[in-house]
mmCIF file of C-alpha atoms and ligand atoms in Angstrom:
data_model
loop_
_atom_site.group_PDB
_atom_site.id
_atom_site.type_symbol
_atom_site.label_atom_id
_atom_site.label_comp_id
_atom_site.label_asym_id
_atom_site.label_seq_id
_atom_site.Cartn_x
_atom_site.Cartn_y
_atom_site.Cartn_z
ATOM 1 C CA UNK A 1 110.179 146.048 163.481
ATOM 2 C CA UNK A 2 112.802 145.111 160.964
ATOM 3 C CA UNK A 3 115.441 147.788 160.389
ATOM 4 C CA UNK A 4 116.160 147.995 156.683
ATOM 5 C CA UNK A 5 119.217 149.544 155.003
ATOM 6 C CA UNK A 6 119.014 150.230 151.258
ATOM 7 C CA UNK A 7 122.336 150.201 149.280
ATOM 8 C CA UNK A 8 122.229 152.222 146.045
ATOM 9 C CA UNK A 9 124.632 153.532 143.378
ATOM 10 C CA UNK A 10 122.479 155.292 140.858
ATOM 11 C CA UNK A 11 118.945 156.589 139.946
ATOM 12 C CA UNK A 12 117.305 154.768 142.854
ATOM 13 C CA UNK A 13 113.969 153.871 141.220
ATOM 14 C CA UNK A 14 113.878 150.664 143.194
ATOM 15 C CA UNK A 15 114.579 152.693 146.367
ATOM 16 C CA UNK A 16 111.581 154.907 145.394
ATOM 17 C CA UNK A 17 109.388 151.851 144.919
ATOM 18 C CA UNK A 18 110.303 150.888 148.477
ATOM 19 C CA UNK A 19 109.546 154.317 149.824
ATOM 20 C CA UNK A 20 106.253 154.439 148.023
ATOM 21 C CA UNK A 21 105.296 150.936 149.210
ATOM 22 C CA UNK A 22 106.151 151.834 152.724
ATOM 23 C CA UNK A 23 103.973 154.985 152.641
ATOM 24 C CA UNK A 24 101.076 152.970 151.255
ATOM 25 C CA UNK A 25 101.427 150.835 154.406
ATOM 26 C CA UNK A 26 102.680 147.708 152.399
ATOM 27 C CA UNK A 27 105.861 147.166 154.426
ATOM 28 C CA UNK A 28 104.135 147.250 157.855
ATOM 29 C CA UNK A 29 106.761 145.558 159.828
ATOM 30 C CA UNK A 30 109.799 147.265 158.326
ATOM 31 C CA UNK A 31 111.457 150.631 158.678
ATOM 32 C CA UNK A 32 113.595 152.175 156.051
ATOM 33 C CA UNK A 33 116.158 153.614 158.337
ATOM 34 C CA UNK A 34 119.330 154.051 156.210
ATOM 35 C CA UNK A 35 120.352 154.643 152.540
ATOM 36 C CA UNK A 36 124.016 154.013 151.743
ATOM 37 C CA UNK A 37 125.447 155.020 148.348
ATOM 38 C CA UNK A 38 128.742 153.956 146.754
ATOM 39 C CA UNK A 39 128.406 156.971 144.536
ATOM 40 C CA UNK A 40 128.194 160.597 145.999
ATOM 41 C CA UNK A 41 126.363 161.867 142.907
ATOM 42 C CA UNK A 42 123.642 159.129 142.928
ATOM 43 C CA UNK A 43 120.088 160.580 142.403
ATOM 44 C CA UNK A 44 119.053 157.967 144.859
ATOM 45 C CA UNK A 45 120.470 160.040 147.682
ATOM 46 C CA UNK A 46 118.081 162.913 146.857
ATOM 47 C CA UNK A 47 115.130 160.547 146.920
ATOM 48 C CA UNK A 48 116.104 159.360 150.325
ATOM 49 C CA UNK A 49 116.622 162.897 151.639
ATOM 50 C CA UNK A 50 113.205 163.844 150.237
ATOM 51 C CA UNK A 51 111.612 160.890 152.186
ATOM 52 C CA UNK A 52 113.558 162.004 155.425
ATOM 53 C CA UNK A 53 115.782 158.787 155.425
ATOM 54 C CA UNK A 54 119.232 159.224 156.782
ATOM 55 C CA UNK A 55 121.997 158.721 154.187
ATOM 56 C CA UNK A 56 125.674 157.881 153.921
ATOM 57 C CA UNK A 57 128.278 157.580 151.166
ATOM 58 C CA UNK A 58 131.086 155.062 150.993
ATOM 59 C CA UNK A 59 133.202 155.123 147.818
ATOM 60 C CA UNK A 60 135.102 151.972 147.032
ATOM 61 C CA UNK A 61 138.062 153.976 145.741
ATOM 62 C CA UNK A 62 138.621 155.402 149.267
ATOM 63 C CA UNK A 63 139.483 151.952 150.606
ATOM 64 C CA UNK A 64 142.590 149.831 149.943
ATOM 65 C CA UNK A 65 140.541 146.700 149.065
ATOM 66 C CA UNK A 66 137.133 145.074 149.208
ATOM 67 C CA UNK A 67 137.666 143.787 152.672
ATOM 68 C CA UNK A 68 138.426 147.245 154.146
ATOM 69 C CA UNK A 69 135.342 148.607 152.281
ATOM 70 C CA UNK A 70 133.149 145.842 153.513
ATOM 71 C CA UNK A 71 134.397 146.256 157.174
ATOM 72 C CA UNK A 72 133.590 150.076 157.070
ATOM 73 C CA UNK A 73 130.170 149.161 155.671
ATOM 74 C CA UNK A 74 129.365 146.507 158.146
ATOM 75 C CA UNK A 75 130.335 148.988 160.953
ATOM 76 C CA UNK A 76 127.896 151.541 159.602
ATOM 77 C CA UNK A 77 125.110 148.943 159.433
ATOM 78 C CA UNK A 78 125.800 147.539 162.871
ATOM 79 C CA UNK A 79 125.740 150.999 164.367
ATOM 80 C CA UNK A 80 122.296 151.434 163.057
ATOM 81 C CA UNK A 81 121.219 148.018 164.165
ATOM 82 C CA UNK A 82 120.218 146.945 160.648
ATOM 83 C CA UNK A 83 118.377 143.574 160.223
ATOM 84 C CA UNK A 84 117.984 143.539 156.429
ATOM 85 C CA UNK A 85 120.208 144.882 153.716
ATOM 86 C CA UNK A 86 118.570 145.633 150.335
ATOM 87 C CA UNK A 87 120.776 145.998 147.266
ATOM 88 C CA UNK A 88 118.861 148.226 144.953
ATOM 89 C CA UNK A 89 121.105 148.870 142.055
ATOM 90 C CA UNK A 90 124.227 148.739 144.278
ATOM 91 C CA UNK A 91 127.174 148.262 141.760
ATOM 92 C CA UNK A 92 129.930 147.302 144.136
ATOM 93 C CA UNK A 93 130.532 143.588 144.434
ATOM 94 C CA UNK A 94 130.843 142.680 148.176
ATOM 95 C CA UNK A 95 133.328 140.203 149.406
ATOM 96 C CA UNK A 96 132.704 136.627 150.549
ATOM 97 C CA UNK A 97 133.360 137.661 154.189
ATOM 98 C CA UNK A 98 130.533 140.349 154.141
ATOM 99 C CA UNK A 99 128.086 137.868 152.327
ATOM 100 C CA UNK A 100 128.760 135.217 155.154
ATOM 101 C CA UNK A 101 128.443 137.782 157.967
ATOM 102 C CA UNK A 102 124.999 138.877 156.739
ATOM 103 C CA UNK A 103 123.930 135.472 155.321
ATOM 104 C CA UNK A 104 120.133 135.385 154.513
ATOM 105 C CA UNK A 105 119.874 138.977 155.523
ATOM 106 C CA UNK A 106 120.843 140.564 152.149
ATOM 107 C CA UNK A 107 118.326 140.859 149.314
ATOM 108 C CA UNK A 108 119.288 141.892 145.728
ATOM 109 C CA UNK A 109 117.133 142.744 142.769
ATOM 110 C CA UNK A 110 118.515 141.671 139.382
ATOM 111 C CA UNK A 111 116.963 142.660 136.017
ATOM 112 C CA UNK A 112 116.689 139.237 134.368
ATOM 113 C CA UNK A 113 115.231 135.749 134.922
ATOM 114 C CA UNK A 114 118.086 134.248 136.839
ATOM 115 C CA UNK A 115 119.987 131.904 135.756
ATOM 116 C CA UNK A 116 119.795 133.861 132.465
ATOM 117 C CA UNK A 117 121.935 136.874 131.953
ATOM 118 C CA UNK A 118 123.518 137.149 135.377
ATOM 119 C CA UNK A 119 126.859 136.830 137.263
ATOM 120 C CA UNK A 120 129.979 138.660 136.777
ATOM 121 C CA UNK A 121 129.743 141.581 134.292
ATOM 122 C CA UNK A 122 125.887 141.541 133.958
ATOM 123 C CA UNK A 123 124.506 144.611 135.584
ATOM 124 C CA UNK A 124 122.292 147.482 134.625
ATOM 125 C CA UNK A 125 121.752 148.125 130.961
ATOM 126 C CA UNK A 126 124.215 145.309 130.063
ATOM 127 C CA UNK A 127 121.733 142.756 131.085
ATOM 128 C CA UNK A 128 119.193 144.012 128.663
ATOM 129 C CA UNK A 129 121.595 144.451 125.889
ATOM 130 C CA UNK A 130 122.538 140.743 126.345
ATOM 131 C CA UNK A 131 118.832 139.692 126.380
ATOM 132 C CA UNK A 132 118.183 141.533 123.195
ATOM 133 C CA UNK A 133 121.337 140.280 121.505
ATOM 134 C CA UNK A 134 120.263 136.696 122.423
ATOM 135 C CA UNK A 135 116.848 137.247 120.906
ATOM 136 C CA UNK A 136 114.884 135.873 123.873
ATOM 137 C CA UNK A 137 111.174 136.670 123.729
ATOM 138 C CA UNK A 138 110.663 136.843 127.474
ATOM 139 C CA UNK A 139 112.907 138.412 130.185
ATOM 140 C CA UNK A 140 112.052 139.659 133.660
ATOM 141 C CA UNK A 141 113.349 140.299 137.056
ATOM 142 C CA UNK A 142 114.570 138.323 140.163
ATOM 143 C CA UNK A 143 114.763 139.132 143.689
ATOM 144 C CA UNK A 144 117.108 136.738 145.606
ATOM 145 C CA UNK A 145 119.231 136.416 148.735
ATOM 146 C CA UNK A 146 122.863 137.265 148.267
ATOM 147 C CA UNK A 147 125.349 134.533 148.668
ATOM 148 C CA UNK A 148 129.170 134.360 147.870
ATOM 149 C CA UNK A 149 128.204 133.451 144.222
ATOM 150 C CA UNK A 150 127.349 136.537 142.188
ATOM 151 C CA UNK A 151 123.661 136.409 141.469
ATOM 152 C CA UNK A 152 123.795 132.741 142.756
ATOM 153 C CA UNK A 153 121.784 132.960 146.073
ATOM 154 C CA UNK A 154 118.346 131.484 146.773
ATOM 155 C CA UNK A 155 115.605 133.031 144.681
ATOM 156 C CA UNK A 156 112.674 134.547 146.472
ATOM 157 C CA UNK A 157 110.481 136.010 143.659
ATOM 158 C CA UNK A 158 110.529 136.210 139.869
ATOM 159 C CA UNK A 159 108.316 137.818 137.297
ATOM 160 C CA UNK A 160 108.417 137.499 133.556
ATOM 161 C CA UNK A 161 108.196 140.510 131.094
ATOM 162 C CA UNK A 162 107.537 140.324 127.393
ATOM 163 C CA UNK A 163 110.098 141.609 124.917
ATOM 164 C CA UNK A 164 108.503 143.690 122.149
ATOM 165 C CA UNK A 165 109.451 144.383 118.568
ATOM 166 C CA UNK A 166 111.782 147.371 118.240
ATOM 167 C CA UNK A 167 112.914 147.309 121.961
ATOM 168 C CA UNK A 168 115.959 149.106 122.873
ATOM 169 C CA UNK A 169 117.965 148.209 126.029
ATOM 170 C CA UNK A 170 116.669 151.505 127.518
ATOM 171 C CA UNK A 171 112.947 150.832 126.620
ATOM 172 C CA UNK A 172 113.281 147.261 127.847
ATOM 173 C CA UNK A 173 114.982 148.348 131.074
ATOM 174 C CA UNK A 174 112.018 150.670 131.771
ATOM 175 C CA UNK A 175 109.483 147.969 131.125
ATOM 176 C CA UNK A 176 111.239 145.432 133.378
ATOM 177 C CA UNK A 177 111.533 147.985 136.170
ATOM 178 C CA UNK A 178 107.876 149.040 136.050
ATOM 179 C CA UNK A 179 106.327 145.697 135.425
ATOM 180 C CA UNK A 180 108.627 143.545 137.562
ATOM 181 C CA UNK A 181 111.345 145.042 139.813
ATOM 182 C CA UNK A 182 109.207 147.783 141.346
ATOM 183 C CA UNK A 183 106.509 145.239 142.205
ATOM 184 C CA UNK A 184 108.754 142.398 143.262
ATOM 185 C CA UNK A 185 111.244 144.183 145.469
ATOM 186 C CA UNK A 186 108.691 145.716 147.916
ATOM 187 C CA UNK A 187 106.851 142.495 148.049
ATOM 188 C CA UNK A 188 110.003 140.482 148.938
ATOM 189 C CA UNK A 189 110.993 143.037 151.637
ATOM 190 C CA UNK A 190 107.569 142.836 153.101
ATOM 191 C CA UNK A 191 107.618 139.028 153.200
ATOM 192 C CA UNK A 192 111.090 139.124 154.915
ATOM 193 C CA UNK A 193 109.808 141.676 157.461
ATOM 194 C CA UNK A 194 106.739 139.397 158.155
ATOM 195 C CA UNK A 195 109.165 136.573 158.862
ATOM 196 C CA UNK A 196 107.630 134.494 155.925
ATOM 197 C CA UNK A 197 110.903 133.561 154.130
ATOM 198 C CA UNK A 198 112.492 130.261 154.975
ATOM 199 C CA UNK A 199 115.879 129.219 153.379
ATOM 200 C CA UNK A 200 116.714 125.494 153.214
ATOM 201 C CA UNK A 201 119.002 123.659 150.738
ATOM 202 C CA UNK A 202 119.538 126.857 148.694
ATOM 203 C CA UNK A 203 115.905 127.304 148.166
ATOM 204 C CA UNK A 204 113.430 129.784 149.524
ATOM 205 C CA UNK A 205 110.055 128.711 150.937
ATOM 206 C CA UNK A 206 107.435 131.278 151.296
ATOM 207 C CA UNK A 207 105.018 130.689 154.243
ATOM 208 C CA UNK A 208 101.295 131.307 153.725
HETATM 209 C C1 LIG B 1 118.079 148.055 138.255
HETATM 210 O O1 LIG B 1 117.563 147.593 137.069
HETATM 211 C C2 LIG B 1 118.611 146.817 139.024
HETATM 212 O O2 LIG B 1 117.864 145.643 138.871
HETATM 213 C C3 LIG B 1 119.962 146.736 138.351
HETATM 214 O O3 LIG B 1 120.353 148.057 138.300
HETATM 215 C C4 LIG B 1 119.211 148.924 138.150
HETATM 216 C C5 LIG B 1 119.250 150.037 139.138
HETATM 217 O O4 LIG B 1 118.287 150.918 138.959
HETATM 218 N N1 LIG B 1 120.847 145.939 139.271
HETATM 219 C C6 LIG B 1 121.775 145.127 138.715
HETATM 220 O O5 LIG B 1 121.887 144.999 137.574
HETATM 221 C C7 LIG B 1 122.587 144.279 139.745
HETATM 222 N N2 LIG B 1 123.182 143.276 139.107
HETATM 223 P P1 LIG B 1 117.731 151.955 140.165
HETATM 224 O O6 LIG B 1 118.913 152.701 140.673
HETATM 225 O O7 LIG B 1 116.900 152.924 139.404
HETATM 226 O O8 LIG B 1 117.012 151.111 141.080
#
């Protein structure tokens, strides 16, 4: 079994997609054992509690710097013998030391087709605002391993989503979540738990 921790900061619809996939039997070799929020008011915490998953809160502002924060986070994860960390709308950037320590064991979901609309400053609704401002006709979502480069780690899965006339950032965000993120993230987690992801030269190979 792969012990999974999901890190959240907000609504937690991606966490919910993982909980639902697990209950449908789609993450057979993974166990959702811990949900950690950077925000005590995150609705994601209620979703976790309802699913019977233990939760914790670590606020960045309670720590002197990112290194102290990451050390406390690592300790919590190690205590629970976590094998895979899933960033599901986690809005705190983690330091290089943390990314190195957990190399190829952290997965993130990002609401665009990387390398478009990603990196520092591109998160949540801002990503969709930027896509609409640019006038792209197709956007989507990406699930990738986390490296020291923000949104720069090896890509696991991507899915395109059409932009439609009259889209607002909010409407587009909902479509990207429903048509891409909530499908890709459980699939990527399941592939990881089944031992089917290989990383070489910054690229992911998926074994059949
Ligand atoms: C999701 O769209 C996720 O891709 C995005 O935040 C949202 C969280 O929603 N993450 C990023 O932008 C990371 N750079 P959720 O809390 O409902 O899962």
